Structure formats: structure tokens, C-alpha cells
Amino acid sequence: MIKALIFDVDGTLAETEDAHRAAFNDTFPAFGLNWHWSRDLYRELLKTTGGKERMHAYAVHHLGIDPADIPVIDIHKRKTVRYGELIAEGTVPLRPGIASLINDADARGVRLAVATTTNVPNVDALIRATMGVPACDVFEVIAAGDMVKAKKPAPDVYALALHGLDLRGKDCLALEDSRNGLLSAKAAGISCVVCPSAYTDCDDFTGAVAVVQSFENLDTITKANMLFVPA
């Protein structure tokens, strides 16, 4: 039986990427930058995990400029504040099936954790806006990108979640929306179910134990994997 579910956040718990993109675009002018990330461009930029890393990649590969000339850390801090404001407006719901999956797992004693590239304030903003409680009231362990040396697709953040849970990879199931997330979970020895998001529907999900189009379709997957002991 699976002892814990480990969730990615952006694109998995909720379709947050447009809010992240809007927060970046709202923040750039404050630093004298005329950058604007379109939806198509952002889809490409998401191949680089981490907001600071994404800005670095954009500067190098799209603009051909030295990222050292860009105040990446300061931009990212202000962007995080703006993202929290956008999320607090309540316009980004949890993806269908997520709330019931969390509630059912909790009721049956399956432990809950997060392994994400984003930071803890962003996770907390989303959970407060969608569930009305702090993220730490829902998830026993929150492993975030700024806590590890290497972000997804490296296994570091999943390894950190396993350490916090004191469980082995084979005791857990990861829920992801992207190829980078899938590779990260697999590298940590964790089986992974993928539900593609609006920005990752063209990714290659070879190696996932299942690919579903909605988390509402997880009933058959969880039963097949003996996720829940019958009530």
C-alpha cells in the first residue's frame, strides 16, 4: 500500500502558470525592463525550472545579454509578492479532483507532502486561497526548490520530501504535470502519475505509471496501485 502522496504544485495542484506569467510581466517594468512573456514564450521558458533560473535563461538565450546585469533576485522577490496578490484574488482554483483526492487520502491515513520547484510562500498563498488554511495544515512535509541544490529534473526535492517523511521511494506515489517533474520523481525512486497541464500537454511522459487527463480519473489508478485500504 502507498503510504504517502507527494504532490507537485504549479500545474498539478492548480493551473498556476498564467498567474506566475502575469506576475512576472507586472514586475518587469518596475526594474526598467520592457520584457513581456507571451503564453507561447512562457511554455518554452518552463523547460527551465525555477523563476530565477528562467530569467537567467531568457537573458542568455533570447536576448543574448549578461544575466549579471539583471537584478534577478530582487525581481524574483517582488514577483513573489505580486503572485501572492493575484492568487489571493481567488481566481485560480484547485484542479478538478485534487481536493477530493487530498481529503480522501487524509481520511484514510495516507500522508501528504509537496515536492515543488517553487518556494514555500507561493505554496502557502495557493492553499490559503483555495482551501482556506495554511499549507502546513494540509501537507506534513513541504519540500521546495529553494531548499535544495538542484531543481527538477534533479531528484533533490523529492529526496528531501522522502527524508522529511522518513519513507522510501517505493512507499510513495508522486503526482506531476510535467516531464521535468516526472524525471525528478523517477530519479528519486518514486512511481509517478502524470496529469498534463495547459502548459505541458505536449511533454513526453514515457516512464509514468499512468497518464490521466484529469485527477478526477484517479479512482482506477489509485485502486490499481492499492493506494487506499478499503474503508
Short mmCIF file of C-alpha atoms in Angstrom, two decimals:
data_model
loop_
_atom_site.label_atom_id
_atom_site.label_comp_id
_atom_site.label_asym_id
_atom_site.label_seq_id
_atom_site.Cartn_x
_atom_site.Cartn_y
_atom_site.Cartn_z
CA MET A 1 0.00 0.00 0.00
CA ILE A 2 1.16 3.50 -0.79
CA LYS A 3 1.90 5.35 2.44
CA ALA A 4 2.18 8.89 1.09
CA LEU A 5 1.18 11.06 -1.84
CA ILE A 6 3.74 13.66 -2.89
CA PHE A 7 2.30 16.50 -4.96
CA ASP A 8 3.95 18.90 -7.33
CA VAL A 9 2.33 22.35 -7.07
CA ASP A 10 2.41 24.52 -10.20
CA GLY A 11 0.32 22.87 -12.90
CA THR A 12 -0.53 19.93 -10.64
CA LEU A 13 -2.44 21.26 -7.65
CA ALA A 14 -3.69 24.16 -9.77
CA GLU A 15 -3.19 25.76 -13.18
CA THR A 16 -1.00 28.49 -11.71
CA GLU A 17 1.34 29.17 -14.61
CA ASP A 18 -0.68 32.02 -16.12
CA ALA A 19 -0.67 33.73 -12.72
CA HIS A 20 3.10 33.29 -12.50
CA ARG A 21 3.48 34.69 -16.02
CA ALA A 22 1.26 37.67 -15.20
CA ALA A 23 3.23 38.32 -12.01
CA PHE A 24 6.48 38.36 -13.95
CA ASN A 25 5.06 40.69 -16.60
CA ASP A 26 3.65 43.02 -13.94
CA THR A 27 7.03 43.14 -12.18
CA PHE A 28 9.46 43.69 -15.06
CA PRO A 29 8.60 47.39 -15.68
CA ALA A 30 9.43 48.29 -12.06
CA PHE A 31 13.03 47.35 -12.87
CA GLY A 32 13.17 49.25 -16.15
CA LEU A 33 12.74 46.13 -18.27
CA ASN A 34 10.50 46.10 -21.33
CA TRP A 35 10.24 42.32 -21.18
CA HIS A 36 6.90 40.66 -21.87
CA TRP A 37 6.50 36.92 -21.75
CA SER A 38 3.74 35.68 -24.05
CA ARG A 39 1.98 32.40 -23.44
CA ASP A 40 3.94 30.64 -26.20
CA LEU A 41 7.24 32.02 -24.94
CA TYR A 42 6.43 31.03 -21.37
CA ARG A 43 5.66 27.48 -22.47
CA GLU A 44 9.21 27.31 -23.81
CA LEU A 45 10.71 29.02 -20.76
CA LEU A 46 9.05 26.49 -18.46
CA LYS A 47 11.50 23.91 -19.71
CA THR A 48 13.88 25.68 -17.33
CA THR A 49 12.68 25.10 -13.77
CA GLY A 50 12.76 27.90 -11.23
CA GLY A 51 11.81 31.54 -11.71
CA LYS A 52 15.30 32.95 -11.18
CA GLU A 53 16.78 30.32 -13.47
CA ARG A 54 14.10 31.11 -16.05
CA MET A 55 15.05 34.79 -16.12
CA HIS A 56 18.70 33.82 -16.44
CA ALA A 57 17.92 31.53 -19.40
CA TYR A 58 15.80 34.22 -21.07
CA ALA A 59 18.56 36.79 -20.78
CA VAL A 60 21.17 34.45 -22.23
CA HIS A 61 19.28 32.51 -24.88
CA HIS A 62 16.66 35.01 -26.05
CA LEU A 63 18.31 38.38 -25.53
CA GLY A 64 21.99 37.48 -25.66
CA ILE A 65 22.79 39.65 -22.65
CA ASP A 66 24.77 39.04 -19.49
CA PRO A 67 22.32 37.99 -16.74
CA ALA A 68 24.71 39.53 -14.22
CA ASP A 69 23.37 42.89 -15.40
CA ILE A 70 19.83 41.90 -14.35
CA PRO A 71 18.78 42.14 -10.66
CA VAL A 72 17.30 38.65 -10.81
CA ILE A 73 16.98 38.11 -7.06
CA ASP A 74 15.23 41.44 -6.45
CA ILE A 75 12.90 40.91 -9.40
CA HIS A 76 12.00 37.47 -8.15
CA LYS A 77 11.26 38.71 -4.64
CA ARG A 78 8.87 41.36 -5.94
CA LYS A 79 7.35 38.91 -8.39
CA THR A 80 6.61 36.52 -5.49
CA VAL A 81 4.72 39.29 -3.71
CA ARG A 82 2.74 40.09 -6.86
CA TYR A 83 1.96 36.41 -7.42
CA GLY A 84 0.60 36.17 -3.88
CA GLU A 85 -1.66 39.15 -4.58
CA LEU A 86 -3.01 37.56 -7.76
CA ILE A 87 -3.61 34.20 -6.10
CA ALA A 88 -5.36 35.86 -3.15
CA GLU A 89 -7.98 37.17 -5.59
CA GLY A 90 -9.31 33.61 -5.71
CA THR A 91 -9.33 33.25 -9.48
CA VAL A 92 -7.08 30.16 -9.55
CA PRO A 93 -8.94 27.10 -8.23
CA LEU A 94 -7.52 23.69 -7.47
CA ARG A 95 -7.62 21.38 -10.46
CA PRO A 96 -10.69 19.12 -10.59
CA GLY A 97 -10.29 16.07 -8.37
CA ILE A 98 -7.44 17.47 -6.26
CA ALA A 99 -9.50 18.47 -3.21
CA SER A 100 -11.34 15.15 -3.07
CA LEU A 101 -8.08 13.23 -3.53
CA ILE A 102 -6.45 15.14 -0.67
CA ASN A 103 -9.46 14.71 1.60
CA ASP A 104 -9.85 11.01 0.83
CA ALA A 105 -6.16 10.32 1.38
CA ASP A 106 -6.16 12.19 4.66
CA ALA A 107 -9.27 10.37 5.86
CA ARG A 108 -7.63 7.02 5.14
CA GLY A 109 -4.34 7.81 6.80
CA VAL A 110 -2.31 8.32 3.63
CA ARG A 111 0.27 11.00 4.37
CA LEU A 112 0.53 14.14 2.23
CA ALA A 113 3.61 16.03 1.09
CA VAL A 114 4.74 18.55 -1.51
CA ALA A 115 7.82 18.45 -3.73
CA THR A 116 7.95 21.62 -5.78
CA THR A 117 10.30 23.91 -7.64
CA THR A 118 8.50 26.98 -6.31
CA ASN A 119 9.01 28.48 -2.85
CA VAL A 120 7.04 27.98 0.36
CA PRO A 121 5.30 31.41 0.27
CA ASN A 122 3.85 30.55 -3.15
CA VAL A 123 2.61 27.17 -1.91
CA ASP A 124 1.06 28.77 1.15
CA ALA A 125 -0.61 31.51 -0.90
CA LEU A 126 -2.27 28.92 -3.13
CA ILE A 127 -3.51 26.68 -0.31
CA ARG A 128 -4.82 29.61 1.73
CA ALA A 129 -6.71 30.93 -1.30
CA THR A 130 -8.17 27.57 -2.34
CA MET A 131 -8.60 25.68 0.93
CA GLY A 132 -8.74 28.47 3.50
CA VAL A 133 -5.93 27.10 5.70
CA PRO A 134 -2.13 27.33 5.79
CA ALA A 135 -0.30 24.83 3.59
CA CYS A 136 1.28 23.26 6.67
CA ASP A 137 -2.21 22.26 7.85
CA VAL A 138 -2.67 20.18 4.70
CA PHE A 139 0.81 18.86 3.95
CA GLU A 140 3.01 17.19 6.54
CA VAL A 141 6.15 17.97 4.53
CA ILE A 142 6.77 20.81 2.08
CA ALA A 143 9.99 20.39 0.11
CA ALA A 144 10.62 23.49 -2.00
CA GLY A 145 13.06 24.45 -4.71
CA ASP A 146 14.93 26.99 -2.63
CA MET A 147 15.73 24.28 -0.06
CA VAL A 148 17.82 22.13 -2.39
CA LYS A 149 20.95 22.48 -4.50
CA ALA A 150 19.46 21.33 -7.81
CA LYS A 151 15.89 21.75 -9.03
CA LYS A 152 13.81 19.37 -11.13
CA PRO A 153 14.57 17.25 -13.15
CA ALA A 154 17.22 16.52 -10.49
CA PRO A 155 15.83 14.28 -7.71
CA ASP A 156 16.86 16.60 -4.86
CA VAL A 157 13.46 17.99 -3.92
CA TYR A 158 11.82 14.56 -3.92
CA ALA A 159 14.72 13.18 -1.89
CA LEU A 160 14.14 15.98 0.61
CA ALA A 161 10.44 15.10 0.81
CA LEU A 162 11.28 11.44 1.42
CA HIS A 163 13.70 12.46 4.15
CA GLY A 164 11.03 14.56 5.82
CA LEU A 165 8.52 11.72 5.64
CA ASP A 166 11.14 9.13 6.66
CA LEU A 167 9.87 6.88 3.87
CA ARG A 168 11.38 5.05 0.92
CA GLY A 169 10.55 5.95 -2.64
CA LYS A 170 8.63 2.73 -3.17
CA ASP A 171 6.30 3.71 -0.31
CA CYS A 172 5.13 6.85 -2.11
CA LEU A 173 3.35 7.99 -5.25
CA ALA A 174 4.20 11.28 -6.96
CA LEU A 175 1.62 13.37 -8.78
CA GLU A 176 3.04 15.60 -11.50
CA ASP A 177 2.13 17.54 -14.63
CA SER A 178 5.47 17.87 -16.43
CA ARG A 179 8.31 15.83 -17.86
CA ASN A 180 10.81 17.54 -15.57
CA GLY A 181 8.71 16.57 -12.58
CA LEU A 182 8.32 13.00 -13.79
CA LEU A 183 12.07 12.65 -14.28
CA SER A 184 12.70 14.11 -10.83
CA ALA A 185 10.34 11.68 -9.12
CA LYS A 186 11.68 8.68 -11.01
CA ALA A 187 15.27 9.62 -10.21
CA ALA A 188 14.29 9.58 -6.53
CA GLY A 189 12.82 6.09 -6.93
CA ILE A 190 9.19 7.20 -6.76
CA SER A 191 6.44 6.00 -9.11
CA CYS A 192 4.66 8.88 -10.77
CA VAL A 193 1.19 9.55 -12.16
CA VAL A 194 1.05 12.48 -14.59
CA CYS A 195 -1.90 14.70 -15.38
CA PRO A 196 -0.74 17.15 -18.08
CA SER A 197 -1.49 20.83 -17.54
CA ALA A 198 -2.26 23.56 -20.05
CA TYR A 199 1.45 24.26 -20.50
CA THR A 200 2.76 20.67 -20.52
CA ASP A 201 0.28 18.79 -22.71
CA CYS A 202 2.95 18.24 -25.38
CA ASP A 203 5.58 16.82 -22.99
CA ASP A 204 6.92 13.27 -23.25
CA PHE A 205 5.66 11.27 -20.28
CA THR A 206 7.39 7.98 -21.03
CA GLY A 207 8.05 6.24 -17.74
CA ALA A 208 4.95 7.39 -15.87
CA VAL A 209 2.91 4.61 -14.28
CA ALA A 210 -0.13 6.34 -15.73
CA VAL A 211 -1.08 9.48 -17.63
CA VAL A 212 -4.58 10.78 -16.91
CA GLN A 213 -6.44 13.73 -18.37
CA SER A 214 -7.99 14.72 -15.05
CA PHE A 215 -7.29 13.97 -11.41
CA GLU A 216 -10.97 13.05 -11.28
CA ASN A 217 -9.89 9.95 -13.24
CA LEU A 218 -7.56 8.77 -10.50
CA ASP A 219 -10.04 6.33 -8.94
CA THR A 220 -9.00 3.48 -11.19
CA ILE A 221 -5.32 4.35 -10.86
CA THR A 222 -5.34 4.51 -7.08
CA LYS A 223 -7.27 1.27 -6.81
CA ALA A 224 -4.92 -0.45 -9.24
CA ASN A 225 -1.96 0.68 -7.15
CA MET A 226 -3.62 -0.33 -3.87
CA LEU A 227 -3.31 3.27 -2.75
CA PHE A 228 -6.14 3.13 -0.26
CA VAL A 229 -7.09 0.38 2.12
CA PRO A 230 -10.86 -0.21 1.80
CA ALA A 231 -12.76 1.88 4.32
#
